[in-house]
Amino acid sequence: MVLEKLGRSLDNAIRKIRRLPTVDKDAINALIQDLQRALLSSDVRVELVFEMTENIRKEAMNTKLQKARRKDFVVKLVHDELIKLLGGKPAPIRIKPGKKNVILLVGIQGSGKTTTIAKIAKYYKSKGYKVATLTTDTWRPGAYEQLVQLSEQIGVNCYGNPNEKNAIKIAIQETKRAINDGIDIIIADTAGRHKEEKELMKEMAILEDKLKPNEIILIIDGTLGQQAFNQAEAFAQTTNLGSIIVTKLDGTAKGGGALSACVAANVGIRFIGIGEKIDDFEEFEPTKFIGSLLGIPDIKSLVQKVQDAEIDIDPETLRRMVHGKFTLEDLYLQLKSIKKVGKFKQILAMMGGGNIPDALKEDAEANLAKWEVVLGSMTKLEKESPKIIKKTRKRRISIGSGVEYSVINKMLDQYNQMKKFMKRFIQMQKKGKGIPGMPGIPGGKAAGDFMKKLGKF
Ligand SMILES: Nc1nc2c(ncn2[C@@H]2O[C@H](COP(=O)(O)OP(=O)(O)OP(=O)(O)O)[C@@H](O)[C@H]2O)c(=O)[nH]1
Ligand SMILES: [Mg+2]
């Protein structure tokens, strides 16, 4: 496993907390200590470690939760903070079929560029692209032969010119040749350079200018630990870095430091190298990676569960909802505050089943920004009694907000559906009957619980 030692200590820390009958103050403090020890011994920068553990402590201590939900909540906190530490996933490199597509690898000597070229070439080949490698390394003896050999192993062409000493010339001529040969993606190797080597750093900037790569990827040796920060920063200053690949994460205790250092330098990690062989390569998926570090392969569903449970509905809105006084603005505010319609659906599900008005499923979320503008052009009366919004008012609102009719209509439509849904729910509740269209929910146990909950407000 990658970062085995860190994984083992994080796994132990999480296991300990999950085994406890309740998560109290002492348990949180013990977890914080375990996390600090684990991350520091993985060479993560002290400030980062303290910042993240302090965040966990604050959130864990200050959030009031039912006992049963505390454990998952705390695990999710750890997950969220580790994601922050290791960064999100960079967007995929955009490849334009039939056009020139170049991925340029840079990095200091021995970081693993040439090996990684072959790994990336194999990755894109397996996605169905016609891939070739290109070497511009005129410095290291045998650089050309090394890449030819690796390319043969994965069955792709290698472009280069061992008789030419000018890297820029090679880059221009050989890229042309590859494009003429119908290559979709050229993965270009460069000579190893040091951030102090001004000439080579300059050459790299020219290569960038001439090749106009889709992305420049910096290769960083994971055994450097937090030293990776200086390197990432220095390269980011000279070129337009797109992402980083951290290599040699197999068998180094400092991997956590290297990964977090890259993120601290503001560059996302795209892949990780986990061995010398071509297949020892992984796309960097933060959630999956952290799941395996924490010993919870299915961390995604745990996180989802906690997120779903964090429904935060304003009690006043709830009260208005059940008394049939739900306004257009309430709908907007509610959608906005919970951000995801998914959560809103959950609230509705609590009211009696999964039968949610169709219109609320997708569009509401996407249209929120426009709704805001529309609401700004409405009078108080219109927001409270949207049924008075007929043709003339719609025209005025549309002109005032600059939002097209269709959005206003949809907004009103969604509001009406919501209102109808709630009215039906309330009627059925009063009669103690089931809810039409929701078989098997005689009044709905969930609905009953929901009503009880409402009684508290
Ligand atoms: N364990 C391990 N070794 C790796 C990994 N990636 C590369 N290496 C090894 O690191 C050494 C250097 O790799 P190269 O690919 O030649 O590095 P480079 O950056 O091209 O080096 P220069 O061209 O000299 O700048 C080789 O022995 C590789 O086998 C990795 O992910 N894990
Ligand atoms: Mg090399």
PDB file of N, CA, C and O in Angstrom, residues 383-418:
ATOM      1  N   LYS A 383     -44.393  38.158  -4.022  1.00  0.00           N
ATOM      2  CA  LYS A 383     -43.632  37.050  -3.444  1.00  0.00           C
ATOM      3  C   LYS A 383     -44.500  36.238  -2.488  1.00  0.00           C
ATOM      4  O   LYS A 383     -44.358  35.035  -2.379  1.00  0.00           O
ATOM      5  N   GLU A 384     -45.393  36.940  -1.801  1.00  0.00           N
ATOM      6  CA  GLU A 384     -46.236  36.243  -0.834  1.00  0.00           C
ATOM      7  C   GLU A 384     -47.414  35.541  -1.499  1.00  0.00           C
ATOM      8  O   GLU A 384     -47.851  34.486  -1.045  1.00  0.00           O
ATOM      9  N   SER A 385     -47.942  36.145  -2.529  1.00  0.00           N
ATOM     10  CA  SER A 385     -49.083  35.526  -3.232  1.00  0.00           C
ATOM     11  C   SER A 385     -48.789  35.427  -4.725  1.00  0.00           C
ATOM     12  O   SER A 385     -49.332  36.180  -5.526  1.00  0.00           O
ATOM     13  N   PRO A 386     -47.927  34.499  -5.098  1.00  0.00           N
ATOM     14  CA  PRO A 386     -47.501  34.435  -6.495  1.00  0.00           C
ATOM     15  C   PRO A 386     -48.646  34.214  -7.486  1.00  0.00           C
ATOM     16  O   PRO A 386     -48.474  34.454  -8.673  1.00  0.00           O
ATOM     17  N   LYS A 387     -49.824  33.825  -6.958  1.00  0.00           N
ATOM     18  CA  LYS A 387     -50.915  33.566  -7.903  1.00  0.00           C
ATOM     19  C   LYS A 387     -51.380  34.856  -8.602  1.00  0.00           C
ATOM     20  O   LYS A 387     -51.999  34.791  -9.649  1.00  0.00           O
ATOM     21  N   ILE A 388     -51.059  36.001  -8.047  1.00  0.00           N
ATOM     22  CA  ILE A 388     -51.468  37.254  -8.706  1.00  0.00           C
ATOM     23  C   ILE A 388     -50.560  37.599  -9.895  1.00  0.00           C
ATOM     24  O   ILE A 388     -50.817  38.526 -10.640  1.00  0.00           O
ATOM     25  N   ILE A 389     -49.482  36.827 -10.050  1.00  0.00           N
ATOM     26  CA  ILE A 389     -48.559  37.148 -11.159  1.00  0.00           C
ATOM     27  C   ILE A 389     -49.131  36.618 -12.471  1.00  0.00           C
ATOM     28  O   ILE A 389     -49.059  35.421 -12.752  1.00  0.00           O
ATOM     29  N   LYS A 390     -49.755  37.544 -13.199  1.00  0.00           N
ATOM     30  CA  LYS A 390     -50.305  37.178 -14.512  1.00  0.00           C
ATOM     31  C   LYS A 390     -49.463  37.871 -15.583  1.00  0.00           C
ATOM     32  O   LYS A 390     -48.400  38.402 -15.286  1.00  0.00           O
ATOM     33  N   LYS A 391     -50.003  37.894 -16.802  1.00  0.00           N
ATOM     34  CA  LYS A 391     -49.243  38.378 -17.957  1.00  0.00           C
ATOM     35  C   LYS A 391     -48.503  39.719 -17.743  1.00  0.00           C
ATOM     36  O   LYS A 391     -47.300  39.811 -17.955  1.00  0.00           O
ATOM     37  N   THR A 392     -49.278  40.761 -17.328  1.00  0.00           N
ATOM     38  CA  THR A 392     -48.682  42.094 -17.233  1.00  0.00           C
ATOM     39  C   THR A 392     -47.554  42.134 -16.210  1.00  0.00           C
ATOM     40  O   THR A 392     -46.505  42.718 -16.448  1.00  0.00           O
ATOM     41  N   ARG A 393     -47.807  41.486 -15.055  1.00  0.00           N
ATOM     42  CA  ARG A 393     -46.773  41.475 -14.018  1.00  0.00           C
ATOM     43  C   ARG A 393     -45.542  40.699 -14.493  1.00  0.00           C
ATOM     44  O   ARG A 393     -44.406  41.096 -14.246  1.00  0.00           O
ATOM     45  N   LYS A 394     -45.817  39.592 -15.183  1.00  0.00           N
ATOM     46  CA  LYS A 394     -44.697  38.771 -15.679  1.00  0.00           C
ATOM     47  C   LYS A 394     -43.815  39.594 -16.609  1.00  0.00           C
ATOM     48  O   LYS A 394     -42.594  39.545 -16.554  1.00  0.00           O
ATOM     49  N   ARG A 395     -44.501  40.381 -17.471  1.00  0.00           N
ATOM     50  CA  ARG A 395     -43.775  41.211 -18.434  1.00  0.00           C
ATOM     51  C   ARG A 395     -42.894  42.216 -17.691  1.00  0.00           C
ATOM     52  O   ARG A 395     -41.706  42.369 -17.984  1.00  0.00           O
ATOM     53  N   ARG A 396     -43.465  42.842 -16.693  1.00  0.00           N
ATOM     54  CA  ARG A 396     -42.714  43.831 -15.906  1.00  0.00           C
ATOM     55  C   ARG A 396     -41.501  43.184 -15.211  1.00  0.00           C
ATOM     56  O   ARG A 396     -40.384  43.686 -15.263  1.00  0.00           O
ATOM     57  N   ILE A 397     -41.762  42.008 -14.639  1.00  0.00           N
ATOM     58  CA  ILE A 397     -40.675  41.314 -13.917  1.00  0.00           C
ATOM     59  C   ILE A 397     -39.570  40.907 -14.886  1.00  0.00           C
ATOM     60  O   ILE A 397     -38.379  41.059 -14.612  1.00  0.00           O
ATOM     61  N   SER A 398     -39.993  40.438 -16.048  1.00  0.00           N
ATOM     62  CA  SER A 398     -39.011  39.987 -17.039  1.00  0.00           C
ATOM     63  C   SER A 398     -38.143  41.153 -17.508  1.00  0.00           C
ATOM     64  O   SER A 398     -36.916  41.037 -17.598  1.00  0.00           O
ATOM     65  N   ILE A 399     -38.791  42.273 -17.774  1.00  0.00           N
ATOM     66  CA  ILE A 399     -38.026  43.453 -18.221  1.00  0.00           C
ATOM     67  C   ILE A 399     -37.119  43.951 -17.092  1.00  0.00           C
ATOM     68  O   ILE A 399     -35.929  44.206 -17.279  1.00  0.00           O
ATOM     69  N   GLY A 400     -37.679  44.003 -15.914  1.00  0.00           N
ATOM     70  CA  GLY A 400     -36.925  44.506 -14.760  1.00  0.00           C
ATOM     71  C   GLY A 400     -35.723  43.649 -14.418  1.00  0.00           C
ATOM     72  O   GLY A 400     -34.676  44.151 -14.024  1.00  0.00           O
ATOM     73  N   SER A 401     -35.868  42.349 -14.569  1.00  0.00           N
ATOM     74  CA  SER A 401     -34.788  41.457 -14.138  1.00  0.00           C
ATOM     75  C   SER A 401     -33.881  41.032 -15.291  1.00  0.00           C
ATOM     76  O   SER A 401     -32.780  40.527 -15.077  1.00  0.00           O
ATOM     77  N   GLY A 402     -34.396  41.253 -16.517  1.00  0.00           N
ATOM     78  CA  GLY A 402     -33.607  40.812 -17.678  1.00  0.00           C
ATOM     79  C   GLY A 402     -33.591  39.294 -17.808  1.00  0.00           C
ATOM     80  O   GLY A 402     -32.763  38.723 -18.507  1.00  0.00           O
ATOM     81  N   VAL A 403     -34.510  38.632 -17.117  1.00  0.00           N
ATOM     82  CA  VAL A 403     -34.564  37.163 -17.176  1.00  0.00           C
ATOM     83  C   VAL A 403     -35.738  36.760 -18.066  1.00  0.00           C
ATOM     84  O   VAL A 403     -36.827  37.332 -17.990  1.00  0.00           O
ATOM     85  N   GLU A 404     -35.501  35.779 -18.918  1.00  0.00           N
ATOM     86  CA  GLU A 404     -36.524  35.416 -19.881  1.00  0.00           C
ATOM     87  C   GLU A 404     -37.770  34.804 -19.212  1.00  0.00           C
ATOM     88  O   GLU A 404     -37.685  34.253 -18.118  1.00  0.00           O
ATOM     89  N   TYR A 405     -38.881  34.912 -19.913  1.00  0.00           N
ATOM     90  CA  TYR A 405     -40.176  34.416 -19.442  1.00  0.00           C
ATOM     91  C   TYR A 405     -40.107  32.978 -18.947  1.00  0.00           C
ATOM     92  O   TYR A 405     -40.701  32.609 -17.952  1.00  0.00           O
ATOM     93  N   SER A 406     -39.383  32.155 -19.731  1.00  0.00           N
ATOM     94  CA  SER A 406     -39.403  30.718 -19.443  1.00  0.00           C
ATOM     95  C   SER A 406     -38.889  30.431 -18.029  1.00  0.00           C
ATOM     96  O   SER A 406     -39.403  29.545 -17.346  1.00  0.00           O
ATOM     97  N   VAL A 407     -37.887  31.203 -17.599  1.00  0.00           N
ATOM     98  CA  VAL A 407     -37.345  30.973 -16.255  1.00  0.00           C
ATOM     99  C   VAL A 407     -38.378  31.367 -15.203  1.00  0.00           C
ATOM    100  O   VAL A 407     -38.600  30.660 -14.210  1.00  0.00           O
ATOM    101  N   ILE A 408     -39.049  32.494 -15.456  1.00  0.00           N
ATOM    102  CA  ILE A 408     -40.070  32.961 -14.500  1.00  0.00           C
ATOM    103  C   ILE A 408     -41.207  31.941 -14.430  1.00  0.00           C
ATOM    104  O   ILE A 408     -41.675  31.577 -13.350  1.00  0.00           O
ATOM    105  N   ASN A 409     -41.607  31.466 -15.603  1.00  0.00           N
ATOM    106  CA  ASN A 409     -42.680  30.460 -15.630  1.00  0.00           C
ATOM    107  C   ASN A 409     -42.294  29.212 -14.869  1.00  0.00           C
ATOM    108  O   ASN A 409     -43.068  28.657 -14.108  1.00  0.00           O
ATOM    109  N   LYS A 410     -41.075  28.781 -15.093  1.00  0.00           N
ATOM    110  CA  LYS A 410     -40.602  27.560 -14.427  1.00  0.00           C
ATOM    111  C   LYS A 410     -40.563  27.748 -12.912  1.00  0.00           C
ATOM    112  O   LYS A 410     -40.970  26.881 -12.147  1.00  0.00           O
ATOM    113  N   MET A 411     -40.105  28.903 -12.528  1.00  0.00           N
ATOM    114  CA  MET A 411     -40.024  29.195 -11.095  1.00  0.00           C
ATOM    115  C   MET A 411     -41.419  29.130 -10.465  1.00  0.00           C
ATOM    116  O   MET A 411     -41.625  28.519  -9.414  1.00  0.00           O
ATOM    117  N   LEU A 412     -42.382  29.743 -11.143  1.00  0.00           N
ATOM    118  CA  LEU A 412     -43.750  29.747 -10.611  1.00  0.00           C
ATOM    119  C   LEU A 412     -44.322  28.334 -10.623  1.00  0.00           C
ATOM    120  O   LEU A 412     -45.006  27.906  -9.690  1.00  0.00           O
ATOM    121  N   ASP A 413     -43.984  27.617 -11.668  1.00  0.00           N
ATOM    122  CA  ASP A 413     -44.461  26.252 -11.803  1.00  0.00           C
ATOM    123  C   ASP A 413     -43.931  25.389 -10.650  1.00  0.00           C
ATOM    124  O   ASP A 413     -44.670  24.626 -10.022  1.00  0.00           O
ATOM    125  N   GLN A 414     -42.668  25.550 -10.368  1.00  0.00           N
ATOM    126  CA  GLN A 414     -42.073  24.766  -9.294  1.00  0.00           C
ATOM    127  C   GLN A 414     -42.680  25.134  -7.950  1.00  0.00           C
ATOM    128  O   GLN A 414     -42.931  24.286  -7.113  1.00  0.00           O
ATOM    129  N   TYR A 415     -42.914  26.416  -7.798  1.00  0.00           N
ATOM    130  CA  TYR A 415     -43.535  26.867  -6.552  1.00  0.00           C
ATOM    131  C   TYR A 415     -44.927  26.252  -6.410  1.00  0.00           C
ATOM    132  O   TYR A 415     -45.292  25.732  -5.350  1.00  0.00           O
ATOM    133  N   ASN A 416     -45.684  26.284  -7.494  1.00  0.00           N
ATOM    134  CA  ASN A 416     -47.050  25.747  -7.430  1.00  0.00           C
ATOM    135  C   ASN A 416     -47.055  24.260  -7.129  1.00  0.00           C
ATOM    136  O   ASN A 416     -47.879  23.768  -6.358  1.00  0.00           O
ATOM    137  N   GLN A 417     -46.134  23.559  -7.748  1.00  0.00           N
ATOM    138  CA  GLN A 417     -46.047  22.112  -7.490  1.00  0.00           C
ATOM    139  C   GLN A 417     -45.724  21.838  -6.022  1.00  0.00           C
ATOM    140  O   GLN A 417     -46.297  20.961  -5.399  1.00  0.00           O
ATOM    141  N   MET A 418     -44.792  22.622  -5.504  1.00  0.00           N
ATOM    142  CA  MET A 418     -44.416  22.483  -4.105  1.00  0.00           C
ATOM    143  C   MET A 418     -45.611  22.727  -3.203  1.00  0.00           C
ATOM    144  O   MET A 418     -45.886  21.986  -2.275  1.00  0.00           O
TER     145      MET A 418
END
